[in-house]
Tab-separated table of C-alpha atoms and ligand atoms in Angstrom:
chain	number	residue	atom	x	y	z
U	1306	MET	CA	-13.042	-5.192	-1.209
U	1307	LEU	CA	-11.239	-7.073	1.750
U	1308	ALA	CA	-8.055	-7.942	1.234
U	1309	GLU	CA	-8.387	-10.594	4.062
U	1310	ILE	CA	-11.010	-12.406	1.959
U	1311	ARG	CA	-8.516	-13.191	-0.711
U	1312	GLY	CA	-5.866	-14.157	1.833
U	1313	LEU	CA	-3.487	-11.441	0.350
U	1314	ASN	CA	-2.774	-8.220	1.640
U	1315	GLU	CA	-1.277	-4.820	0.687
U	1316	GLU	CA	2.137	-3.281	0.366
U	1317	CYS	CA	4.304	-2.033	2.898
U	1318	GLY	CA	4.003	1.042	5.373
U	1319	VAL	CA	6.638	2.999	6.709
U	1320	PHE	CA	6.878	5.425	9.751
U	1321	GLY	CA	9.306	7.696	11.243
U	1322	ILE	CA	9.762	10.342	13.904
U	1323	TRP	CA	12.574	12.541	14.920
U	1324	GLY	CA	12.868	14.782	18.122
U	1325	HIS	CA	10.304	13.267	20.768
U	1326	ASP	CA	11.162	11.170	24.069
U	1327	LYS	CA	8.252	8.654	23.537
U	1328	ALA	CA	9.407	7.839	19.808
U	1329	ALA	CA	9.114	4.132	20.169
U	1330	GLU	CA	5.836	4.487	21.567
U	1331	LEU	CA	4.470	7.009	19.182
U	1332	THR	CA	6.150	4.742	16.328
U	1333	TYR	CA	3.818	1.876	17.795
U	1334	TYR	CA	0.617	3.913	17.275
U	1335	GLY	CA	1.737	5.084	14.052
U	1336	LEU	CA	2.264	1.387	12.702
U	1337	HIS	CA	-1.187	0.756	14.042
U	1338	ALA	CA	-2.842	3.221	11.460
U	1339	LEU	CA	-0.677	1.769	8.745
U	1340	GLN	CA	-1.592	-1.981	9.725
U	1341	HIS	CA	-3.802	-2.183	6.546
U	1342	ARG	CA	-0.693	-2.107	4.365
U	1343	GLY	CA	1.134	-5.207	5.983
U	1344	GLN	CA	0.019	-7.826	8.251
U	1345	GLU	CA	3.046	-10.295	8.065
U	1346	GLY	CA	5.669	-8.372	10.471
U	1347	ALA	CA	6.487	-5.312	12.054
U	1348	GLY	CA	9.257	-3.585	13.633
U	1349	VAL	CA	10.912	-0.652	15.137
U	1350	VAL	CA	14.392	0.929	15.528
U	1351	THR	CA	15.178	3.706	17.886
U	1352	THR	CA	18.261	5.821	18.374
U	1353	ASN	CA	19.607	7.365	21.477
U	1354	GLY	CA	21.999	9.243	19.926
U	1355	LEU	CA	24.697	6.735	20.517
U	1356	GLU	CA	23.231	3.266	19.331
U	1357	LEU	CA	20.220	2.019	17.489
U	1358	LYS	CA	18.160	-0.614	18.953
U	1359	LEU	CA	15.884	-3.020	17.004
U	1360	HIS	CA	12.634	-4.915	17.973
U	1361	LYS	CA	11.061	-6.615	15.022
U	1362	GLU	CA	8.848	-9.890	14.714
U	1363	GLN	CA	6.332	-11.580	12.270
U	1364	GLY	CA	2.825	-10.947	13.026
U	1365	LEU	CA	0.098	-8.079	13.509
U	1366	VAL	CA	1.304	-4.665	15.341
U	1367	ASN	CA	-0.275	-5.355	18.355
U	1368	ASP	CA	1.385	-8.725	18.837
U	1369	VAL	CA	4.806	-7.418	17.819
U	1370	PHE	CA	4.430	-4.671	20.300
U	1371	LYS	CA	3.035	-6.599	23.010
U	1372	ARG	CA	6.474	-8.194	23.955
U	1373	VAL	CA	8.253	-4.549	23.663
U	1374	ASP	CA	9.917	-3.382	26.653
U	1375	PHE	CA	9.782	0.289	25.829
U	1376	SER	CA	11.854	1.226	28.683
U	1377	LYS	CA	14.808	-0.825	26.707
U	1378	LEU	CA	13.744	1.107	23.548
U	1379	SER	CA	14.551	4.592	24.790
U	1380	GLY	CA	15.383	7.122	22.425
U	1381	HIS	CA	14.650	10.479	20.511
U	1382	ALA	CA	13.931	8.952	17.260
U	1383	ALA	CA	12.503	5.894	15.528
U	1384	ILE	CA	11.461	4.274	12.422
U	1385	GLY	CA	9.110	1.809	11.953
U	1386	HIS	CA	7.579	-0.710	9.160
U	1387	VAL	CA	4.729	-3.042	8.777
U	1388	ARG	CA	5.274	-5.527	5.927
U	1389	TYR	CA	3.395	-7.212	3.513
U	1390	ALA	CA	4.985	-10.673	1.951
U	1391	THR	CA	3.766	-12.866	-0.859
U	1392	GLN	CA	3.532	-16.670	-0.430
U	1393	GLY	CA	7.195	-18.185	0.230
U	1394	GLU	CA	8.802	-14.968	1.594
U	1395	ARG	CA	7.522	-15.277	5.057
U	1396	SER	CA	10.960	-14.933	6.900
U	1397	ILE	CA	11.876	-12.923	10.100
U	1398	ASP	CA	14.901	-11.919	7.884
U	1399	ASN	CA	13.013	-9.739	5.649
U	1400	VAL	CA	10.713	-7.813	8.353
U	1401	GLN	CA	11.781	-4.396	8.517
U	1402	PRO	CA	13.143	-2.308	9.517
U	1403	LEU	CA	16.622	-4.096	8.539
U	1404	LEU	CA	19.580	-2.828	10.732
U	1405	PHE	CA	23.236	-2.955	9.660
U	1406	ARG	CA	25.958	-2.407	11.888
U	1407	SER	CA	29.477	-1.511	11.202
U	1408	GLN	CA	32.596	0.097	12.650
U	1409	THR	CA	31.934	3.555	11.109
U	1410	GLY	CA	28.245	3.566	12.658
U	1411	SER	CA	25.025	1.808	12.273
U	1412	MET	CA	22.081	2.412	9.775
U	1413	ALA	CA	18.649	1.226	9.792
U	1414	LEU	CA	16.198	1.066	6.963
U	1415	ALA	CA	12.467	0.970	6.038
U	1416	HIS	CA	11.360	0.687	2.557
U	1417	ASN	CA	8.049	0.594	0.506
U	1418	GLY	CA	8.041	-0.218	-3.104
U	1419	ASN	CA	10.042	-2.214	-5.439
U	1420	ILE	CA	13.737	-1.525	-6.727
U	1421	MET	CA	13.562	-3.083	-10.207
U	1422	ASN	CA	17.369	-3.387	-10.861
U	1423	ALA	CA	18.013	-5.072	-7.290
U	1424	TYR	CA	19.106	-8.342	-9.103
U	1425	GLU	CA	21.815	-6.718	-11.099
U	1426	LEU	CA	23.049	-4.143	-8.323
U	1427	ARG	CA	23.090	-7.357	-6.020
U	1428	GLY	CA	25.257	-9.293	-8.594
U	1429	GLU	CA	27.786	-6.402	-8.808
U	1430	LEU	CA	27.751	-6.373	-5.055
U	1431	GLU	CA	28.331	-9.821	-4.680
U	1432	SER	CA	31.209	-9.590	-7.209
U	1433	ALA	CA	32.527	-6.783	-5.164
U	1434	GLY	CA	32.712	-9.066	-2.009
U	1435	SER	CA	29.379	-8.122	-0.336
U	1436	ILE	CA	27.296	-11.139	1.451
U	1437	LEU	CA	23.684	-9.970	1.438
U	1438	GLN	CA	21.425	-11.511	4.530
U	1439	THR	CA	18.117	-11.013	3.099
U	1440	SER	CA	16.474	-11.884	-0.286
U	1441	SER	CA	14.755	-8.371	0.014
U	1442	ASP	CA	15.617	-5.571	-2.683
U	1443	THR	CA	15.901	-3.367	0.472
U	1444	GLU	CA	19.146	-4.487	1.339
U	1445	VAL	CA	20.744	-3.409	-1.846
U	1446	LEU	CA	20.740	-0.016	-0.633
U	1447	ALA	CA	22.479	-0.402	2.502
U	1448	HIS	CA	25.295	-2.154	0.556
U	1449	LEU	CA	25.661	0.371	-1.936
U	1450	LEU	CA	25.851	3.192	1.013
U	1451	LYS	CA	28.584	1.088	2.720
U	1452	ARG	CA	30.321	0.752	-0.726
U	1453	ASN	CA	30.619	4.533	-0.829
U	1454	GLY	CA	32.483	4.401	2.546
U	1455	ASN	CA	30.381	6.288	5.499
U	1456	MET	CA	26.749	5.101	5.437
U	1457	ASP	CA	25.571	8.177	6.682
U	1458	THR	CA	26.267	11.185	4.393
U	1459	VAL	CA	23.998	12.841	2.267
U	1460	SER	CA	26.625	12.726	-0.874
U	1461	GLY	CA	26.747	8.946	-0.193
U	1462	LEU	CA	23.015	8.643	-0.160
U	1463	LYS	CA	22.477	10.655	-3.217
U	1464	ASP	CA	24.948	8.524	-5.167
U	1465	ALA	CA	23.533	5.260	-3.982
U	1466	LEU	CA	19.766	6.612	-4.574
U	1467	GLY	CA	20.685	7.503	-8.034
U	1468	GLN	CA	21.622	3.855	-8.960
U	1469	LEU	CA	18.285	2.691	-8.005
U	1470	VAL	CA	15.646	2.231	-10.809
U	1471	GLY	CA	11.565	1.648	-9.413
U	1472	ALA	CA	9.475	2.805	-6.849
U	1473	TYR	CA	10.695	3.243	-3.410
U	1474	ALA	CA	9.851	5.444	-0.226
U	1475	PHE	CA	12.734	5.031	2.104
U	1476	ILE	CA	13.202	6.367	5.635
U	1477	ILE	CA	16.769	5.555	6.796
U	1478	LEU	CA	17.848	6.162	10.493
U	1479	SER	CA	21.802	6.615	11.924
U	1480	GLU	CA	22.704	7.410	15.305
U	1481	THR	CA	22.335	10.759	14.768
U	1482	ARG	CA	20.051	11.439	11.755
U	1483	MET	CA	17.019	10.442	9.715
U	1484	HIS	CA	17.047	10.353	5.990
U	1485	VAL	CA	13.933	10.462	3.925
U	1486	ALA	CA	13.592	9.746	0.323
U	1487	LEU	CA	11.395	9.254	-2.312
U	1488	ASP	CA	11.760	7.600	-6.142
U	1489	PRO	CA	12.074	10.301	-8.895
U	1490	LYS	CA	8.482	9.794	-9.883
U	1491	GLY	CA	7.060	9.578	-6.615
U	1492	LEU	CA	5.021	6.291	-7.337
U	1493	ARG	CA	4.789	5.615	-3.666
U	1494	PRO	CA	2.836	7.714	-1.064
U	1495	LEU	CA	5.084	9.523	1.793
U	1496	SER	CA	4.118	12.473	3.804
U	1497	ILE	CA	6.031	14.737	6.422
U	1498	GLY	CA	4.358	16.353	9.435
U	1499	ARG	CA	5.094	17.920	12.703
U	1500	LEU	CA	3.938	17.031	16.305
U	1501	GLY	CA	5.159	20.016	18.516
U	1502	ASP	CA	8.910	20.289	17.639
U	1503	ALA	CA	9.083	16.771	16.367
U	1504	TYR	CA	9.207	15.830	12.760
U	1505	VAL	CA	7.101	12.865	11.708
U	1506	VAL	CA	7.073	11.084	8.304
U	1507	ALA	CA	4.533	8.362	7.102
U	1508	SER	CA	3.360	6.492	4.000
U	1509	GLU	CA	-0.307	7.626	5.089
U	1510	THR	CA	-1.528	10.715	6.935
U	1511	SER	CA	-3.628	8.293	9.140
U	1512	ALA	CA	-0.627	7.968	10.902
U	1513	PHE	CA	-0.464	11.439	11.872
U	1514	ASP	CA	-3.763	11.983	12.909
U	1515	ILE	CA	-3.421	8.814	15.323
U	1516	ILE	CA	-0.577	10.598	17.258
U	1517	GLY	CA	-2.066	14.300	16.608
U	1518	ALA	CA	0.416	15.276	14.425
U	1519	ALA	CA	-0.151	17.936	11.829
U	1520	TYR	CA	0.418	17.478	8.176
U	1521	GLU	CA	3.107	19.772	6.533
U	1522	ARG	CA	3.417	18.489	3.288
U	1523	ASP	CA	4.181	15.530	0.666
U	1524	VAL	CA	7.773	14.605	0.179
U	1525	LEU	CA	8.572	15.360	-3.230
U	1526	PRO	CA	9.510	13.051	-6.130
U	1527	GLY	CA	13.517	12.762	-6.244
U	1528	GLU	CA	13.665	14.519	-2.838
U	1529	LEU	CA	16.097	13.620	-0.054
U	1530	ILE	CA	15.455	14.967	3.415
U	1531	THR	CA	17.723	14.990	6.010
U	1532	ILE	CA	16.352	15.502	9.696
U	1533	SER	CA	18.943	15.902	12.758
U	1534	ASP	CA	19.011	17.896	15.703
U	1535	ASP	CA	20.083	21.017	13.244
U	1536	GLY	CA	16.628	20.736	11.671
U	1537	LEU	CA	15.561	19.402	8.422
U	1538	GLU	CA	17.532	19.691	5.286
U	1539	SER	CA	15.980	18.952	1.817
U	1540	THR	CA	18.243	18.307	-1.259
U	1541	ARG	CA	17.297	16.284	-4.659
U	1542	PHE	CA	19.129	13.227	-5.739
U	1543	ALA	CA	17.042	13.216	-9.108
U	1544	LEU	CA	15.700	16.140	-11.238
U	1545	PRO	CA	12.207	16.879	-10.988
U	1546	GLN	CA	9.844	14.740	-12.732
U	1547	LYS	CA	6.135	14.622	-13.368
U	1548	ARG	CA	4.545	12.612	-10.342
U	1549	ALA	CA	2.815	9.281	-11.108
U	1550	LEU	CA	1.495	8.105	-7.645
U	1551	CYS	CA	-0.007	4.731	-7.746
U	1552	ALA	CA	-3.640	5.123	-8.551
U	1553	MET	CA	-4.312	1.850	-6.784
U	1554	GLU	CA	-3.570	3.732	-3.315
U	1555	TYR	CA	-6.724	5.591	-4.077
U	1556	VAL	CA	-8.716	2.989	-5.276
U	1557	TYR	CA	-8.127	0.251	-2.497
U	1558	PHE	CA	-4.811	0.435	-0.568
U	1559	SER	CA	-5.074	3.491	1.430
U	1560	ARG	CA	-7.283	4.263	4.190
U	1561	PRO	CA	-10.328	6.451	3.450
U	1562	ASP	CA	-8.983	9.115	6.116
U	1563	SER	CA	-5.752	9.548	4.615
U	1564	ASN	CA	-4.916	12.430	2.413
U	1565	LEU	CA	-2.456	11.385	-0.489
U	1566	ASN	CA	-0.490	14.147	-2.232
U	1567	GLU	CA	-3.259	16.653	-0.863
U	1568	VAL	CA	-6.170	14.285	-1.988
U	1569	ASN	CA	-8.521	13.014	0.487
U	1570	VAL	CA	-8.810	9.127	-0.309
U	1571	HIS	CA	-12.614	8.837	0.854
U	1572	ALA	CA	-13.408	12.200	-1.282
U	1573	SER	CA	-11.687	10.552	-4.366
U	1574	ARG	CA	-13.353	7.167	-4.090
U	1575	LYS	CA	-16.723	8.966	-3.878
U	1576	ARG	CA	-15.761	10.973	-7.259
U	1577	MET	CA	-15.037	7.552	-8.748
U	1578	GLY	CA	-18.416	6.451	-7.808
U	1579	ILE	CA	-19.888	9.446	-9.349
U	1580	GLU	CA	-17.958	9.059	-12.407
U	1581	LEU	CA	-18.904	5.347	-12.636
U	1582	ALA	CA	-22.532	6.641	-12.382
U	1583	LYS	CA	-22.057	9.101	-15.219
U	1584	GLU	CA	-20.353	6.626	-17.289
U	1585	ALA	CA	-22.601	3.286	-16.619
U	1586	PRO	CA	-25.874	4.006	-15.079
U	1587	VAL	CA	-28.150	0.941	-14.775
U	1588	GLU	CA	-31.853	0.815	-13.480
U	1589	ALA	CA	-32.214	-0.699	-10.146
U	1590	ASP	CA	-33.731	-0.537	-6.527
U	1591	VAL	CA	-30.612	-0.288	-4.257
U	1592	VAL	CA	-26.815	0.766	-4.448
U	1593	THR	CA	-24.397	-1.106	-2.155
U	1594	GLY	CA	-20.858	-1.419	-1.516
U	1595	VAL	CA	-18.431	-4.176	-0.596
U	1596	PRO	CA	-17.027	-3.038	2.898
U	1597	ASP	CA	-15.075	-1.456	3.651
U	1598	SER	CA	-13.081	-0.040	0.580
U	1599	SER	CA	-15.822	0.248	-1.871
U	1600	ILE	CA	-18.264	1.871	0.404
U	1601	SER	CA	-17.105	5.571	-0.427
U	1602	ALA	CA	-17.525	4.620	-4.184
U	1603	ALA	CA	-21.216	3.264	-3.568
U	1604	ILE	CA	-22.304	6.473	-1.700
U	1605	GLY	CA	-21.044	8.481	-4.762
U	1606	TYR	CA	-22.661	6.314	-7.400
U	1607	ALA	CA	-26.070	6.282	-5.403
U	1608	GLU	CA	-25.828	10.371	-4.752
U	1609	GLN	CA	-25.202	10.476	-8.808
U	1610	THR	CA	-28.336	8.162	-9.693
U	1611	GLY	CA	-30.421	9.152	-6.870
U	1612	ILE	CA	-31.046	5.269	-6.217
U	1613	PRO	CA	-30.993	5.020	-2.281
U	1614	TYR	CA	-27.542	3.517	-0.902
U	1615	GLU	CA	-28.097	0.395	1.438
U	1616	ILE	CA	-25.997	-1.783	3.387
U	1617	GLY	CA	-26.326	-4.944	1.532
U	1618	LEU	CA	-23.208	-6.646	2.970
U	1619	ILE	CA	-21.993	-6.777	6.421
U	1620	LYS	CA	-18.488	-7.229	7.234
U	1621	ASN	CA	-17.998	-9.387	10.487
U	1622	ARG	CA	-14.973	-8.095	12.295
U	1623	TYR	CA	-14.182	-10.538	14.678
U	1624	THR	CA	-13.201	-13.457	12.464
U	1625	GLY	CA	-9.571	-12.537	12.427
U	1626	ARG	CA	-7.513	-13.820	9.656
U	1627	THR	CA	-8.113	-17.236	8.278
U	1628	PHE	CA	-4.689	-18.896	8.227
U	1629	ILE	CA	-5.651	-22.574	7.255
U	1630	GLN	CA	-7.737	-22.702	4.063
U	1631	PRO	CA	-6.535	-26.365	2.745
U	1632	SER	CA	-9.646	-26.813	0.526
U	1633	GLN	CA	-11.812	-24.729	-2.025
U	1634	GLU	CA	-14.645	-25.749	0.095
U	1635	LEU	CA	-13.057	-24.385	3.404
U	1636	ARG	CA	-11.692	-21.342	1.518
U	1637	GLU	CA	-15.658	-20.667	0.541
U	1638	GLN	CA	-16.783	-21.059	4.211
U	1639	GLY	CA	-13.950	-18.593	4.912
U	1640	VAL	CA	-15.583	-15.729	2.922
U	1641	LYS	CA	-18.659	-16.673	4.326
U	1642	MET	CA	-17.595	-15.976	7.785
U	1643	LYS	CA	-16.171	-12.753	6.756
U	1644	LEU	CA	-19.072	-11.081	4.637
U	1645	SER	CA	-22.771	-11.507	4.956
U	1646	PRO	CA	-25.496	-10.480	2.797
U	1647	VAL	CA	-28.522	-8.635	4.382
U	1648	ARG	CA	-31.397	-10.508	3.116
U	1649	ALA	CA	-34.006	-7.881	4.215
U	1650	ILE	CA	-32.356	-5.317	1.723
U	1651	VAL	CA	-31.486	-7.327	-1.116
U	1652	GLU	CA	-34.327	-9.951	-1.402
U	1653	GLY	CA	-36.488	-9.472	-4.491
U	1654	LYS	CA	-34.542	-6.454	-5.206
U	1655	ARG	CA	-32.358	-5.101	-8.171
U	1656	VAL	CA	-28.816	-4.427	-6.629
U	1657	ILE	CA	-25.907	-2.383	-8.107
U	1658	MET	CA	-23.255	-3.722	-6.584
U	1659	ILE	CA	-19.878	-1.354	-6.154
U	1660	ASP	CA	-16.572	-3.043	-5.955
U	1661	ASP	CA	-13.369	-1.004	-5.880
U	1662	SER	CA	-11.427	-3.166	-8.329
U	1663	ILE	CA	-11.434	-7.000	-9.542
U	1664	VAL	CA	-7.873	-8.713	-9.795
U	1665	ARG	CA	-8.461	-12.332	-10.204
U	1666	GLY	CA	-12.212	-12.348	-10.151
U	1667	THR	CA	-12.744	-14.674	-7.099
U	1668	THR	CA	-14.058	-12.376	-4.660
U	1669	CYS	CA	-16.607	-10.802	-7.068
U	1670	LYS	CA	-17.793	-14.265	-7.907
U	1671	ARG	CA	-18.460	-15.102	-4.579
U	1672	ILE	CA	-20.245	-11.797	-3.457
U	1673	VAL	CA	-22.547	-12.024	-6.579
U	1674	ARG	CA	-23.485	-15.685	-5.458
U	1675	MET	CA	-23.925	-14.688	-2.230
U	1676	LEU	CA	-26.108	-11.752	-3.036
U	1677	LYS	CA	-28.257	-13.852	-5.125
U	1678	GLU	CA	-28.339	-16.630	-2.729
U	1679	ALA	CA	-30.024	-14.132	-0.708
U	1680	GLY	CA	-32.720	-13.452	-3.154
U	1681	ALA	CA	-31.390	-10.515	-5.087
U	1682	LYS	CA	-33.488	-10.637	-8.473
U	1683	GLU	CA	-30.528	-8.802	-10.149
U	1684	VAL	CA	-26.885	-8.067	-9.551
U	1685	HIS	CA	-25.305	-5.314	-11.389
U	1686	VAL	CA	-21.660	-5.227	-10.830
U	1687	ARG	CA	-19.899	-1.916	-11.272
U	1688	ILE	CA	-16.240	-1.562	-10.610
U	1689	ALA	CA	-14.736	2.036	-9.248
U	1690	SER	CA	-11.675	1.507	-11.498
U	1691	PRO	CA	-10.529	0.388	-14.895
U	1692	SER	CA	-9.811	-3.115	-15.526
U	1693	ILE	CA	-6.652	-4.372	-14.624
U	1694	THR	CA	-4.790	-6.021	-17.589
U	1695	ASN	CA	-1.248	-5.337	-16.841
U	1696	PRO	CA	1.193	-6.498	-14.152
U	1697	CYS	CA	2.511	-3.992	-11.713
U	1698	TYR	CA	6.307	-3.834	-11.199
U	1699	TYR	CA	6.335	-1.146	-8.366
U	1700	GLY	CA	5.781	-3.159	-5.394
U	1701	ILE	CA	2.302	-4.077	-5.721
U	1702	ASP	CA	0.954	-7.740	-5.402
U	1703	MET	CA	-0.339	-8.423	-9.054
U	1704	SER	CA	3.126	-9.353	-10.851
U	1705	THR	CA	1.710	-11.713	-13.583
U	1706	LYS	CA	-0.795	-11.362	-16.502
U	1707	GLU	CA	-1.899	-14.857	-15.911
U	1708	GLU	CA	-3.511	-13.959	-12.340
U	1709	LEU	CA	-5.430	-11.014	-13.823
U	1710	ILE	CA	-8.952	-11.964	-15.028
U	1711	ALA	CA	-9.322	-8.787	-17.329
U	1712	ALA	CA	-5.839	-9.723	-19.155
U	1713	ASN	CA	-7.327	-12.869	-20.252
U	1714	TYR	CA	-11.209	-12.244	-20.681
U	1715	SER	CA	-13.624	-9.953	-22.465
U	1716	ILE	CA	-15.724	-7.772	-20.145
U	1717	ASP	CA	-18.630	-9.959	-21.225
U	1718	LYS	CA	-17.044	-13.112	-20.446
U	1719	ILE	CA	-16.096	-11.711	-16.951
U	1720	CYS	CA	-19.509	-10.731	-16.451
U	1721	GLU	CA	-20.391	-14.491	-17.438
U	1722	ILE	CA	-17.837	-15.812	-15.047
U	1723	ILE	CA	-18.703	-13.891	-11.999
U	1724	GLY	CA	-22.582	-14.621	-12.644
U	1725	ALA	CA	-23.483	-10.709	-12.746
U	1726	ASP	CA	-26.425	-9.521	-14.968
U	1727	SER	CA	-24.290	-6.762	-16.204
U	1728	LEU	CA	-20.603	-5.595	-15.417
U	1729	ALA	CA	-18.781	-2.127	-16.155
U	1730	TYR	CA	-15.481	-0.477	-15.234
U	1731	LEU	CA	-14.888	3.277	-14.602
U	1732	SER	CA	-12.742	4.524	-17.600
U	1733	SER	CA	-9.240	5.682	-16.976
U	1734	ASP	CA	-10.187	9.438	-17.843
U	1735	GLY	CA	-12.975	9.039	-15.255
U	1736	LEU	CA	-10.356	7.663	-12.564
U	1737	GLU	CA	-7.814	10.300	-13.499
U	1738	ARG	CA	-10.849	12.979	-12.970
U	1739	ALA	CA	-11.941	11.523	-9.425
U	1740	ILE	CA	-8.177	11.869	-8.114
U	1741	VAL	CA	-6.965	15.172	-9.583
U	1742	SER	CA	-8.741	17.757	-7.819
U	1743	ASP	CA	-6.294	20.588	-7.757
U	1744	ASP	CA	-4.565	22.010	-10.719
U	1745	SER	CA	-2.171	24.147	-8.730
U	1746	ILE	CA	-0.116	20.791	-7.548
U	1747	ASP	CA	1.062	17.889	-9.674
U	1748	GLN	CA	-1.371	15.283	-8.770
U	1749	GLY	CA	-0.082	13.009	-11.707
U	1750	VAL	CA	-0.696	9.285	-10.877
U	1751	CYS	CA	0.419	5.799	-12.334
U	1752	MET	CA	-2.323	3.872	-13.861
U	1753	ALA	CA	-0.088	1.347	-15.573
U	1754	CYS	CA	-1.985	-1.703	-14.627
U	1755	MET	CA	-4.784	-0.724	-16.436
U	1756	THR	CA	-3.638	1.328	-19.163
U	1757	GLY	CA	-0.170	-0.349	-20.057
U	1758	GLN	CA	1.650	3.122	-20.036
U	1759	TYR	CA	4.505	2.515	-17.598
U	1760	PRO	CA	6.095	5.513	-16.107
U	1761	VAL	CA	9.291	3.752	-15.137
U	1762	THR	CA	11.149	1.124	-16.835
U	1763	LYS	CA	14.628	-0.578	-16.581
U	1764	ASN	CA	16.460	0.419	-19.744
U	1765	GLY	CA	13.107	-0.130	-21.661
U	1766	GLN	CA	12.509	-3.563	-19.904
U	1767	LEU	CA	9.848	-4.552	-17.265
U	1768	GLU	CA	10.401	-7.194	-14.825
U	1769	ILE	CA	10.049	-8.244	-11.269
U	1770	SER	CA	13.576	-9.002	-9.976
U	1771	TYR	CA	13.408	-9.220	-6.268
U	1772	THR	CA	11.362	-9.607	-3.053
U	1773	LYS	CA	9.590	-6.320	-2.958
U	1774	CYS	CA	8.272	-4.690	-0.270
E	277	AMP	P1	-9.986	-10.681	-6.555
E	277	AMP	O1	-10.443	-10.108	-7.712
E	277	AMP	O2	-10.729	-11.889	-6.094
E	277	AMP	O3	-8.519	-11.062	-6.733
E	277	AMP	O4	-10.168	-9.797	-5.404
E	277	AMP	C1	-10.311	-8.377	-5.649
E	277	AMP	C2	-10.101	-7.483	-4.277
E	277	AMP	O5	-9.247	-7.575	-3.758
E	277	AMP	C3	-10.471	-6.022	-4.870
E	277	AMP	O6	-11.835	-5.862	-4.600
E	277	AMP	C4	-9.826	-5.249	-3.846
E	277	AMP	O7	-10.506	-4.909	-2.744
E	277	AMP	C5	-8.594	-6.168	-3.492
E	277	AMP	N1	-7.532	-5.874	-4.077
E	277	AMP	C6	-7.186	-5.225	-5.188
E	277	AMP	N2	-5.772	-5.131	-5.755
E	277	AMP	C7	-5.423	-6.125	-4.507
E	277	AMP	C8	-3.883	-6.459	-4.490
E	277	AMP	N3	-2.916	-5.947	-5.395
E	277	AMP	N4	-3.787	-7.340	-3.227
E	277	AMP	C9	-4.792	-7.625	-2.673
E	277	AMP	N5	-5.865	-7.568	-2.750
E	277	AMP	C10	-6.276	-6.371	-3.743
E	278	SF4	FE1	-0.315	1.230	-8.718
E	278	SF4	FE2	-1.031	-0.016	-10.949
E	278	SF4	FE3	0.714	1.701	-10.973
E	278	SF4	FE4	1.453	-0.420	-9.624
E	278	SF4	S1	0.904	-0.292	-11.973
E	278	SF4	S2	1.979	1.252	-9.046
E	278	SF4	S3	-0.398	-1.077	-8.907
E	278	SF4	S4	-1.150	2.146	-10.393
């Protein structure tokens, strides 16, 4: 379902390019294709081999780059970032890339994920004399590198990355090199591609398609890649472990045209719908999906059951984001501005409404009501992922049990709360079957928020310690 409706957004997106004289412009296009991953701020850092130049602002990519003078951001390499922030963390200081200058050289960092031991590392760094500028966990890496001496050595990077616990996809730019690193379990998505002789790196392959780059491969868990004018060098800072790529990337966060770990997101969502139809069929007249992220699963559900897929809900694309929503009444109005039921399709019908997930339950409740007000005789809600009963400690905005409706109520009770005629979720086995499509590669996923089995802990502990990205 639409993140905008909830006034919440997804996590961050990173992009990098090495070896192209239009590096900054291409970063703009790449970030544009990652905009869905964060709308609070965006930025770019370029290098011309001698110095790093930064432009970052709060706002959407188009607005941020409208004010960029590309002639002043010349260079053959660049990294970029789109940022998601939770309430209270909206500060330009936390917008990335973060840029650090020192006498031994400069370094820019773009990060997606959450470093679970950032608080402890920050304490150690402060006791050793560091003064940190932001409340973001990302900055810790820069200080660890600086403490190791030169910020731009592979051995220093390996040592610093080895001290981090959590989920992270990093792109790091110095005057003369670009480093790319993925956490040892590969929780966050990160792919490498080529555009002619140039190398490109991005959270999602949708950023490659927009610039005409060809996908090469995914960055491996625990891999550190260094790209320079001498080419690409790969090394490991952690031993290979089974991959645990965030299943919610497939369920909701990523764009349907992206391939994550060689699995197309749309195709996996369609398979989720097929699995859901096998597990939880129900007699009805039409199947509809909540635009945009649930459409693929709704198509799969309809295909499997033979019940026609219809557009029962329309998304209004021109409402923009509603910034001021002071009352419940106005918030309700905000939803109506963004989604409308198609009365001619749902009136008098038994409707199967597919949504990708339920977090707090408010969106689903509003949509069920909307469909009923438009005359739907029955609304059967089918969720194309398992119930979310556990917080995420790896960078996704679901950090407390209190906010998760399924952590607090039974499925029957949730059905009653959202006003549906029936409610069913996809099983975790069904979700895994829908994602894993090629046995020849490790397509292992994290489903900790649904199963409680966390692939990474901090000495057996789980806690959010810092502003994540
Ligand atoms: P709600 O149940 O009202 O919290 O909204 C759930 C909807 O928000 C889902 O249908 C998804 O489309 C979307 N969503 C899922 N996870 C998240 C998340 N962590 N942050 C923002 N939106 C999300
Ligand atoms: Fe993704 Fe859930 Fe794992 Fe967090 S806990 S990384 S949201 S699957």
